[in-house]
């Protein structure tokens, strides 16, 4: 049952990636670096022996004028399903090696991204090994001008004056601020 659910989930998440060509939505980014994300530790026991291992995969960081995109290595659906079948579902998602693993800081990258309200994204990149084909994967986006909580209490009289002076725009300090608070 677990294998059927895993297969259905992988099929549903990968089918939309084959739906269309995203080249009209491509943007240019600059490759920044490659990191490694942990997929956790797995253990399998058969008979009297157990084996455990750590799993991880690469994530590539792409800088644009508006922020940083983190693009995870694509998933090998076949190897992931095979691993799940031979381990009763206790196996990591298998990620492929791909062209992003060979890039150097400053290299240009074409990609299209569709991100949800939490900035989790679906990515499409032209495949340099198969002209006219795209690689689909996931990741996230972090804007350079991300929102912060520093101004939420400005002008409310709840912050100490020295703190308000550091985080609030000029002119938002309340005129009746209590200045004898403990510091």
CSV table of C-alpha atoms in Angstrom, one decimal:
chain,number,residue,atom,x,y,z
A,1,UNK,CA,0.0,0.0,0.0
A,2,UNK,CA,2.9,2.4,0.9
A,3,UNK,CA,4.5,1.7,-2.5
A,4,UNK,CA,1.3,2.5,-4.3
A,5,UNK,CA,0.8,5.7,-2.5
A,6,UNK,CA,4.5,6.7,-3.1
A,7,UNK,CA,4.1,5.9,-6.8
A,8,UNK,CA,0.9,7.9,-7.1
A,9,UNK,CA,2.5,10.8,-5.3
A,10,UNK,CA,5.6,10.8,-7.5
A,11,UNK,CA,3.4,10.5,-10.6
A,12,UNK,CA,1.2,13.4,-9.7
A,13,UNK,CA,4.1,15.6,-8.8
A,14,UNK,CA,6.1,14.8,-12.0
A,15,UNK,CA,3.4,14.8,-14.6
A,16,UNK,CA,2.8,18.6,-14.5
A,17,UNK,CA,6.5,19.2,-15.3
A,18,UNK,CA,6.0,17.5,-18.7
A,19,UNK,CA,2.9,19.6,-19.5
A,20,UNK,CA,4.5,22.5,-21.5
A,21,UNK,CA,7.5,24.4,-22.6
A,22,UNK,CA,8.4,27.1,-20.1
A,23,UNK,CA,11.0,28.9,-22.3
A,24,UNK,CA,8.9,32.0,-22.6
A,25,UNK,CA,9.1,32.4,-18.8
A,26,UNK,CA,12.9,31.9,-18.5
A,27,UNK,CA,14.9,34.4,-16.5
A,28,UNK,CA,18.6,34.7,-16.1
A,29,UNK,CA,20.4,34.2,-12.8
A,30,UNK,CA,24.0,33.9,-11.7
A,31,UNK,CA,25.2,30.7,-10.1
A,32,UNK,CA,26.4,31.4,-6.6
A,33,UNK,CA,27.3,28.1,-5.0
A,34,UNK,CA,26.3,24.5,-4.3
A,35,UNK,CA,25.3,23.3,-0.8
A,36,UNK,CA,24.2,20.0,0.6
A,37,UNK,CA,20.8,19.3,2.3
A,38,UNK,CA,20.4,16.4,4.7
A,39,UNK,CA,17.7,13.9,3.9
A,40,UNK,CA,18.1,12.3,7.3
A,41,UNK,CA,19.5,9.0,8.6
A,42,UNK,CA,18.0,5.7,7.6
A,43,UNK,CA,18.3,2.2,9.1
A,44,UNK,CA,17.2,-1.1,7.7
A,45,UNK,CA,17.3,-4.4,9.6
A,46,UNK,CA,17.1,-7.9,8.1
A,47,UNK,CA,17.5,-11.0,10.2
A,48,UNK,CA,20.3,-10.4,12.7
A,49,UNK,CA,22.0,-7.4,11.0
A,50,UNK,CA,21.2,-3.7,10.6
A,51,UNK,CA,22.6,-1.1,8.3
A,52,UNK,CA,22.3,2.6,8.6
A,53,UNK,CA,23.3,5.5,6.4
A,54,UNK,CA,23.0,9.2,6.0
A,55,UNK,CA,21.4,10.6,2.9
A,56,UNK,CA,21.7,14.0,1.4
A,57,UNK,CA,21.4,15.9,-1.9
A,58,UNK,CA,22.8,19.0,-3.6
A,59,UNK,CA,21.1,22.3,-3.7
A,60,UNK,CA,22.3,25.0,-6.1
A,61,UNK,CA,22.0,28.7,-5.3
A,62,UNK,CA,21.1,31.2,-8.1
A,63,UNK,CA,21.3,34.9,-7.5
A,64,UNK,CA,18.9,37.3,-9.3
A,65,UNK,CA,18.3,41.1,-9.0
A,66,UNK,CA,15.5,40.4,-6.6
A,67,UNK,CA,16.9,37.6,-4.4
A,68,UNK,CA,18.3,34.1,-4.1
A,69,UNK,CA,16.8,30.9,-5.5
A,70,UNK,CA,17.7,27.5,-4.1
A,71,UNK,CA,17.2,24.8,-6.7
A,72,UNK,CA,17.4,21.2,-5.5
A,73,UNK,CA,18.9,18.4,-7.6
A,74,UNK,CA,16.2,16.6,-9.7
A,75,UNK,CA,14.7,13.4,-8.4
A,76,UNK,CA,15.2,10.0,-10.0
A,77,UNK,CA,11.7,8.7,-9.9
A,78,UNK,CA,12.7,5.1,-10.9
A,79,UNK,CA,15.5,4.7,-8.4
A,80,UNK,CA,13.4,6.3,-5.6
A,81,UNK,CA,10.6,3.8,-6.3
A,82,UNK,CA,13.0,0.9,-6.5
A,83,UNK,CA,14.6,1.9,-3.2
A,84,UNK,CA,11.2,2.1,-1.6
A,85,UNK,CA,10.2,-1.3,-2.9
A,86,UNK,CA,13.4,-3.1,-1.7
A,87,UNK,CA,13.3,-1.5,1.8
A,88,UNK,CA,9.6,-1.6,2.5
A,89,UNK,CA,9.3,2.2,2.0
A,90,UNK,CA,12.2,3.1,4.3
A,91,UNK,CA,14.5,4.7,1.8
A,92,UNK,CA,15.4,8.3,0.9
A,93,UNK,CA,14.4,10.1,-2.3
A,94,UNK,CA,17.2,9.6,-4.8
A,95,UNK,CA,18.4,12.7,-6.5
A,96,UNK,CA,20.3,12.8,-9.8
A,97,UNK,CA,23.6,14.4,-10.6
A,98,UNK,CA,23.1,17.2,-13.1
A,99,UNK,CA,24.8,20.0,-15.0
A,100,UNK,CA,24.4,22.4,-12.0
A,101,UNK,CA,26.8,20.3,-10.0
A,102,UNK,CA,29.6,21.4,-12.4
A,103,UNK,CA,28.9,25.2,-12.5
A,104,UNK,CA,31.3,27.8,-11.1
A,105,UNK,CA,30.5,31.0,-9.2
A,106,UNK,CA,29.4,33.6,-11.8
A,107,UNK,CA,28.1,31.3,-14.5
A,108,UNK,CA,24.8,32.3,-16.0
A,109,UNK,CA,21.8,30.1,-15.6
A,110,UNK,CA,18.4,30.1,-17.5
A,111,UNK,CA,15.4,28.9,-15.5
A,112,UNK,CA,11.7,29.4,-14.9
A,113,UNK,CA,10.1,29.4,-11.4
A,114,UNK,CA,6.6,29.2,-10.1
A,115,UNK,CA,6.5,29.9,-6.4
A,116,UNK,CA,3.6,29.7,-3.9
A,117,UNK,CA,2.8,32.2,-1.2
A,118,UNK,CA,5.4,30.6,1.1
A,119,UNK,CA,8.1,30.9,-1.7
A,120,UNK,CA,8.3,27.2,-2.2
A,121,UNK,CA,8.9,26.8,-5.9
A,122,UNK,CA,8.7,24.5,-8.9
A,123,UNK,CA,11.6,25.0,-11.3
A,124,UNK,CA,12.1,24.3,-15.0
A,125,UNK,CA,15.6,24.5,-16.6
A,126,UNK,CA,16.6,23.8,-20.2
A,127,UNK,CA,18.5,20.5,-20.3
A,128,UNK,CA,21.9,21.1,-21.9
A,129,UNK,CA,22.2,17.4,-22.7
A,130,UNK,CA,18.8,17.2,-24.5
A,131,UNK,CA,18.1,20.2,-26.6
A,132,UNK,CA,14.4,21.2,-26.5
A,133,UNK,CA,13.8,19.3,-23.2
A,134,UNK,CA,13.5,20.7,-19.7
A,135,UNK,CA,14.6,19.5,-16.3
A,136,UNK,CA,11.9,19.9,-13.6
A,137,UNK,CA,12.7,20.2,-9.9
A,138,UNK,CA,11.8,22.0,-6.7
A,139,UNK,CA,13.3,24.5,-4.3
A,140,UNK,CA,12.6,27.8,-2.8
A,141,UNK,CA,13.1,31.6,-3.1
A,142,UNK,CA,14.3,34.2,-0.6
A,143,UNK,CA,13.8,37.9,-1.5
A,144,UNK,CA,16.5,40.4,-0.7
A,145,UNK,CA,13.9,42.8,0.6
A,146,UNK,CA,12.1,40.3,2.9
A,147,UNK,CA,9.6,41.6,5.4
A,148,UNK,CA,10.7,42.1,9.0
A,149,UNK,CA,9.0,42.5,12.3
A,150,UNK,CA,11.0,45.6,13.4
A,151,UNK,CA,8.3,48.2,12.6
A,152,UNK,CA,5.3,46.4,14.0
A,153,UNK,CA,5.5,48.3,17.3
A,154,UNK,CA,6.7,51.6,16.0
A,155,UNK,CA,4.6,54.5,17.3
A,156,UNK,CA,2.8,52.4,19.8
A,157,UNK,CA,4.7,53.5,23.0
A,158,UNK,CA,5.7,49.9,23.7
A,159,UNK,CA,9.4,50.1,22.8
A,160,UNK,CA,12.1,51.7,24.8
A,161,UNK,CA,13.1,55.0,23.1
A,162,UNK,CA,16.6,53.8,22.2
A,163,UNK,CA,15.2,50.6,20.5
A,164,UNK,CA,12.5,52.6,18.7
A,165,UNK,CA,15.3,55.0,17.4
A,166,UNK,CA,17.1,52.0,15.9
A,167,UNK,CA,14.3,50.3,14.1
A,168,UNK,CA,11.5,52.9,13.4
A,169,UNK,CA,11.4,55.4,10.6
A,170,UNK,CA,11.9,59.0,11.8
A,171,UNK,CA,8.7,60.6,13.0
A,172,UNK,CA,6.9,57.5,14.1
A,173,UNK,CA,7.8,57.8,17.8
A,174,UNK,CA,4.8,58.5,20.0
A,175,UNK,CA,4.7,62.0,21.6
A,176,UNK,CA,3.6,60.5,25.0
A,177,UNK,CA,6.3,57.8,25.3
A,178,UNK,CA,7.1,56.7,28.8
A,179,UNK,CA,10.8,57.5,29.1
A,180,UNK,CA,11.4,56.2,32.6
A,181,UNK,CA,11.2,52.5,31.8
A,182,UNK,CA,13.8,50.1,33.2
A,183,UNK,CA,16.5,49.2,30.7
